[in-house]
CSV table of C-alpha atoms in Angstrom, one decimal:
chain,number,residue,atom,x,y,z
A,1,LEU,CA,13.0,6.2,3.6
A,2,ALA,CA,11.0,4.7,0.7
A,3,ALA,CA,7.9,4.4,2.9
A,4,LEU,CA,8.3,8.0,4.1
A,5,ILE,CA,8.6,9.3,0.5
A,6,LEU,CA,5.6,7.3,-0.6
A,7,THR,CA,3.5,8.6,2.3
A,8,LEU,CA,4.4,12.2,1.7
A,9,GLY,CA,3.8,11.8,-2.1
A,10,SER,CA,0.4,10.2,-1.4
A,11,VAL,CA,-0.6,12.9,1.0
A,12,GLN,CA,0.4,15.5,-1.5
A,13,MET,CA,-1.7,13.8,-4.2
A,14,TRP,CA,-4.6,13.6,-1.8
A,15,ARG,CA,-4.3,17.3,-1.1
A,16,SER,CA,-4.3,18.2,-4.8
A,17,GLN,CA,-7.1,15.7,-5.6
A,18,PRO,CA,-9.2,15.3,-2.4
A,19,SER,CA,-11.1,12.0,-2.7
A,20,THR,CA,-11.9,8.9,-0.7
A,21,PHE,CA,-9.7,6.7,-2.8
A,22,MET,CA,-6.7,8.9,-2.4
A,23,ALA,CA,-7.3,9.1,1.3
A,24,VAL,CA,-7.4,5.2,1.5
A,25,MET,CA,-4.2,4.9,-0.6
A,26,SER,CA,-2.5,7.5,1.7
A,27,PHE,CA,-3.5,5.5,4.7
A,28,GLY,CA,-2.0,2.4,3.1
A,29,ALA,CA,1.3,4.3,2.5
A,30,LEU,CA,1.4,5.6,6.0
A,31,SER,CA,0.7,2.0,7.3
A,32,TRP,CA,3.9,0.9,5.6
A,33,PHE,CA,5.9,3.6,7.4
A,34,LEU,CA,4.3,2.8,10.7
A,35,ALA,CA,5.1,-0.9,10.3
A,36,ILE,CA,8.8,0.0,10.0
A,37,VAL,CA,8.6,2.4,13.0
A,38,VAL,CA,7.2,-0.5,15.0
A,39,GLN,CA,10.1,-2.7,13.9
A,40,LEU,CA,12.7,0.0,14.7
A,41,ARG,CA,11.2,0.4,18.1
A,42,GLY,CA,11.6,-3.3,18.8
A,43,GLY,CA,8.0,-4.4,18.2
A,44,SER,CA,7.2,-8.0,17.5
A,45,VAL,CA,6.5,-9.4,14.1
A,46,ASP,CA,2.8,-9.8,15.1
A,47,GLN,CA,2.7,-6.1,15.9
A,48,GLN,CA,4.0,-5.3,12.5
A,49,VAL,CA,1.7,-7.6,10.6
A,50,PRO,CA,-1.5,-5.5,10.8
A,51,TRP,CA,0.3,-2.4,9.4
A,52,PHE,CA,1.9,-4.4,6.6
A,53,VAL,CA,-1.5,-5.8,5.7
A,54,ALA,CA,-3.0,-2.3,5.9
A,55,PHE,CA,-0.3,-1.0,3.5
A,56,LEU,CA,-1.0,-3.5,0.8
A,57,VAL,CA,-4.8,-3.7,1.3
A,58,GLY,CA,-5.1,0.1,1.5
A,59,VAL,CA,-3.2,0.8,-1.7
A,60,ILE,CA,-4.9,-2.0,-3.7
A,61,VAL,CA,-8.4,-1.3,-2.4
A,62,GLY,CA,-8.0,2.5,-2.9
A,63,GLU,CA,-7.0,1.8,-6.5
A,64,ARG,CA,-10.0,-0.5,-7.0
A,65,LEU,CA,-12.3,2.2,-5.4
A,66,GLU,CA,-11.1,4.7,-8.0
A,67,LEU,CA,-11.9,2.3,-10.8
A,68,SER,CA,-15.3,1.4,-9.3
A,69,ARG,CA,-16.5,4.7,-10.7
A,70,LEU,CA,-16.7,2.9,-14.1
A,71,ALA,CA,-19.3,0.5,-12.7
A,72,ALA,CA,-23.0,1.1,-12.5
A,73,PRO,CA,-23.9,3.7,-9.8
A,74,SER,CA,-25.3,2.5,-6.6
A,75,LYS,CA,-26.5,4.4,-3.5
A,76,TRP,CA,-25.1,1.7,-1.3
A,77,LYS,CA,-21.6,1.7,-2.7
A,78,MET,CA,-20.0,4.4,-0.7
A,79,PRO,CA,-21.9,3.9,2.6
A,80,ALA,CA,-20.9,0.2,2.5
A,81,PHE,CA,-17.3,1.1,1.7
A,82,VAL,CA,-17.0,3.6,4.6
A,83,VAL,CA,-18.3,0.9,7.1
A,84,ALA,CA,-15.9,-1.7,5.7
A,85,ILE,CA,-12.8,0.5,5.7
A,86,GLY,CA,-13.7,2.0,9.1
A,87,ALA,CA,-14.0,-1.5,10.7
A,88,PHE,CA,-10.7,-2.5,9.0
A,89,THR,CA,-8.9,0.6,10.2
A,90,LEU,CA,-10.1,0.2,13.8
A,91,GLY,CA,-9.1,-3.5,13.6
A,92,VAL,CA,-5.6,-2.6,12.5
A,93,VAL,CA,-5.1,-0.4,15.5
A,94,GLY,CA,-6.7,-3.0,17.8
A,95,ALA,CA,-4.5,-5.9,16.4
A,96,TRP,CA,-1.4,-3.7,16.8
A,97,MET,CA,-2.3,-3.3,20.5
A,98,ALA,CA,-2.6,-7.1,20.7
A,99,TRP,CA,-6.2,-7.2,21.6
A,100,ASP,CA,-8.0,-10.4,20.7
A,101,ALA,CA,-11.1,-8.4,19.9
A,102,GLY,CA,-8.9,-6.1,17.7
A,103,TRP,CA,-7.7,-9.1,15.7
A,104,ARG,CA,-11.3,-10.2,15.2
A,105,LEU,CA,-12.4,-6.8,14.0
A,106,PHE,CA,-9.3,-6.7,11.8
A,107,GLY,CA,-10.6,-9.9,10.2
A,108,ALA,CA,-14.2,-8.7,10.0
A,109,GLY,CA,-12.9,-5.5,8.2
A,110,MET,CA,-11.1,-7.7,5.6
A,111,LEU,CA,-14.2,-9.8,5.1
A,112,ALA,CA,-16.3,-6.7,4.6
A,113,LEU,CA,-13.8,-5.2,2.1
A,114,ALA,CA,-13.7,-8.5,0.2
A,115,ALA,CA,-17.5,-8.6,0.0
A,116,TRP,CA,-17.5,-4.9,-1.1
A,117,LEU,CA,-15.0,-5.7,-3.9
A,118,GLY,CA,-16.9,-8.8,-5.0
A,119,VAL,CA,-20.1,-6.7,-5.3
A,120,PHE,CA,-19.0,-3.3,-6.6
A,121,ASP,CA,-15.7,-3.9,-8.4
A,122,VAL,CA,-15.6,-3.7,-12.2
A,123,ALA,CA,-14.0,-7.1,-12.4
A,124,ARG,CA,-17.5,-8.6,-12.2
A,125,ARG,CA,-18.1,-7.2,-15.7
A,126,THR,CA,-14.6,-7.5,-17.2
A,127,VAL,CA,-14.3,-11.2,-16.3
A,128,ARG,CA,-17.0,-11.8,-19.0
A,129,VAL,CA,-14.7,-10.4,-21.7
A,130,GLY,CA,-12.1,-12.5,-23.5
A,131,GLY,CA,-8.3,-12.5,-23.6
A,132,VAL,CA,-6.2,-10.5,-21.1
A,133,THR,CA,-9.3,-8.6,-19.8
A,134,ARG,CA,-10.8,-11.9,-18.6
A,135,PHE,CA,-7.5,-13.1,-17.1
A,136,ILE,CA,-7.2,-9.8,-15.1
A,137,GLY,CA,-10.8,-10.2,-13.9
A,138,ILE,CA,-10.1,-13.8,-12.8
A,139,CYS,CA,-7.0,-12.7,-10.9
A,140,LEU,CA,-8.9,-9.9,-9.1
A,141,LEU,CA,-11.9,-12.0,-8.1
A,142,SER,CA,-9.8,-14.9,-7.0
A,143,GLY,CA,-7.7,-12.5,-5.0
A,144,TYR,CA,-10.8,-11.1,-3.3
A,145,ALA,CA,-11.7,-14.6,-2.3
A,146,TRP,CA,-8.4,-15.1,-0.6
A,147,LEU,CA,-8.8,-11.8,1.2
A,148,ALA,CA,-12.1,-13.1,2.5
A,149,VAL,CA,-10.4,-16.4,3.7
A,150,ALA,CA,-7.8,-14.4,5.6
A,151,GLY,CA,-10.5,-12.2,7.1
A,152,ALA,CA,-12.5,-15.2,8.2
A,153,TRP,CA,-9.4,-16.8,9.8
A,154,TRP,CA,-8.7,-13.8,12.0
A,155,LEU,CA,-12.4,-13.2,12.7
A,156,ILE,CA,-12.9,-16.7,14.0
A,157,GLY,CA,-9.5,-17.3,15.5
A,158,GLY,CA,-8.7,-13.8,16.9
A,159,ASP,CA,-5.1,-13.5,18.0
A,160,LEU,CA,-3.4,-16.4,16.1
A,161,THR,CA,0.1,-15.9,17.5
A,162,GLY,CA,1.9,-19.2,17.9
A,163,SER,CA,-0.7,-21.2,15.9
A,164,LEU,CA,-0.7,-22.7,12.4
A,165,GLY,CA,-3.7,-20.5,11.7
A,166,ARG,CA,-1.3,-17.5,11.7
A,167,ASP,CA,0.5,-19.1,8.8
A,168,GLY,CA,-2.7,-19.8,6.9
A,169,ALA,CA,-4.1,-16.3,7.5
A,170,MET,CA,-0.9,-14.5,6.6
A,171,HIS,CA,-0.3,-16.4,3.4
A,172,SER,CA,-4.0,-16.1,2.4
A,173,VAL,CA,-3.6,-12.3,2.3
A,174,PHE,CA,0.1,-11.9,1.3
A,175,VAL,CA,0.2,-14.7,-1.3
A,176,GLY,CA,-3.4,-15.4,-2.3
A,177,PHE,CA,-4.6,-11.8,-2.3
A,178,VAL,CA,-1.5,-9.7,-3.1
A,179,LEU,CA,0.1,-12.0,-5.7
A,180,SER,CA,-3.2,-12.4,-7.5
A,181,MET,CA,-3.2,-8.6,-7.8
A,182,VAL,CA,0.4,-8.7,-9.1
A,183,PHE,CA,-0.3,-11.4,-11.6
A,184,GLY,CA,-3.3,-9.4,-12.9
A,185,HIS,CA,-1.8,-5.9,-12.9
A,186,VAL,CA,1.6,-6.7,-14.5
A,187,PHE,CA,0.1,-6.0,-18.0
A,188,MET,CA,-0.8,-2.4,-16.9
A,189,VAL,CA,2.0,-1.6,-14.4
A,190,ALA,CA,5.0,-2.8,-16.5
A,191,PRO,CA,4.3,-0.4,-19.5
A,192,ALA,CA,3.8,2.5,-17.1
A,193,VAL,CA,6.9,1.8,-14.9
A,194,ILE,CA,9.5,0.4,-17.3
A,195,GLY,CA,8.0,1.4,-20.6
A,196,LEU,CA,7.8,-2.2,-21.9
A,197,ALA,CA,4.6,-4.0,-22.9
A,198,VAL,CA,3.9,-7.4,-21.5
A,199,PRO,CA,2.1,-9.4,-24.2
A,200,PHE,CA,-0.6,-11.8,-22.8
A,201,ARG,CA,-0.3,-15.5,-23.4
A,202,THR,CA,-3.0,-18.0,-22.4
A,203,TRP,CA,-0.4,-20.0,-20.5
A,204,PHE,CA,-0.2,-17.2,-17.9
A,205,GLY,CA,-3.3,-18.9,-16.5
A,206,GLY,CA,-1.1,-21.9,-15.5
A,207,HIS,CA,0.9,-19.7,-13.1
A,208,LEU,CA,-2.4,-18.5,-11.5
A,209,VAL,CA,-3.8,-22.1,-11.2
A,210,LEU,CA,-0.5,-23.3,-9.6
A,211,LEU,CA,-0.5,-20.4,-7.2
A,212,HIS,CA,-4.0,-21.1,-5.9
A,213,ALA,CA,-3.7,-24.9,-5.9
A,214,SER,CA,-0.5,-24.8,-3.9
A,215,LEU,CA,-1.9,-22.2,-1.5
A,216,ILE,CA,-5.0,-24.4,-1.0
A,217,LEU,CA,-2.6,-27.3,-0.1
A,218,ARG,CA,-0.8,-25.0,2.3
A,219,VAL,CA,-4.0,-23.9,4.0
A,220,VAL,CA,-5.3,-27.5,4.3
A,221,GLY,CA,-1.9,-28.4,5.8
A,222,ASP,CA,-2.4,-25.7,8.4
A,223,LEU,CA,-5.9,-26.8,9.2
A,224,ALA,CA,-4.9,-30.4,9.5
A,225,SER,CA,-1.5,-29.7,11.2
A,226,ASP,CA,0.1,-31.6,8.3
A,227,GLY,CA,3.6,-30.4,7.9
A,228,SER,CA,4.2,-32.3,4.6
A,229,LEU,CA,1.2,-30.7,2.9
A,230,ARG,CA,2.3,-27.3,4.2
A,231,ARG,CA,5.8,-27.8,2.7
A,232,ILE,CA,4.5,-28.9,-0.6
A,233,GLY,CA,2.2,-25.9,-0.8
A,234,ALA,CA,5.0,-23.6,0.1
A,235,LEU,CA,7.2,-25.1,-2.6
A,236,GLY,CA,4.3,-24.7,-5.1
A,237,ASN,CA,3.9,-21.1,-4.1
A,238,ALA,CA,7.6,-20.4,-4.8
A,239,VAL,CA,7.5,-22.3,-8.2
A,240,ALA,CA,4.4,-20.3,-9.3
A,241,LEU,CA,6.0,-17.0,-8.5
A,242,ALA,CA,9.3,-18.0,-10.2
A,243,ALA,CA,7.5,-19.3,-13.3
A,244,PHE,CA,5.5,-16.1,-13.5
A,245,ALA,CA,8.6,-13.9,-13.3
A,246,ILE,CA,10.5,-16.0,-15.9
A,247,GLY,CA,7.5,-16.2,-18.2
A,248,THR,CA,7.0,-12.4,-18.0
A,249,VAL,CA,10.7,-11.7,-18.8
A,250,PHE,CA,10.4,-14.3,-21.7
A,251,VAL,CA,7.4,-12.7,-23.4
A,252,VAL,CA,8.8,-9.2,-23.0
A,253,ALA,CA,12.1,-10.2,-24.5
A,254,SER,CA,10.6,-12.2,-27.3
A,255,ALA,CA,8.2,-9.3,-28.2
A,256,ARG,CA,11.1,-6.7,-28.5
A,257,PRO,CA,12.3,-6.1,-32.1
A,258,LYS,CA,15.6,-7.8,-33.0
A,259,HIS,CA,18.7,-5.6,-33.3
A,260,GLY,CA,18.8,-4.1,-36.7
A,261,ALA,CA,15.2,-5.0,-37.6
A,262,LYS,CA,13.1,-2.4,-39.1
């Protein structure tokens, strides 16, 4: 129901503000709904994965496309984006149909989107600024790197069902890419959603370092078929996420005025 509401709301926003970025975000919302439809119809997890990836990638990339308007204009920006998102969309459908070539196109599309974000996203400029702005830029650029890793894995490996490569590819996109976006966007999303500011502290960087370091261990464990490395990496991922959540609650609570204070 939530996916359907998000899809209808996104389409309505696209109709009231026709734009490429809203079309991409609407595609992302629809992909979430389709992932659930596949599940309800008894589809396998691997048939759901391309749609769940498309949901998160579509919403995030659409939002970054909107913000890319703040960057220096380029005649190659939109043509390159159309090619990248087109390849990714075709790859999503091909992967859902369990075609090996579809999975490879799926990976190629992710690689192309990661390259586009690395070249045209405003994070290339904001990472040079200090404080929270730099931290957000680091989160975004490191997330794009993980999106490229996931894309390369599927491009080279094709259908990874039943292999350790599947674990590495999925966690590269769902943990490396998506959680990097969450870590970086919390300072903007929390005030808009819950009305509470999240003050930045330099130790937030520790969460990000732990996330990436543990994910590297997990990926190396997948490549080397080393179960112990994979388990350590998985534990590190969980600790990084828990530390981020606890740290966020702590800084929000400590920043709120005490009861009775003027």
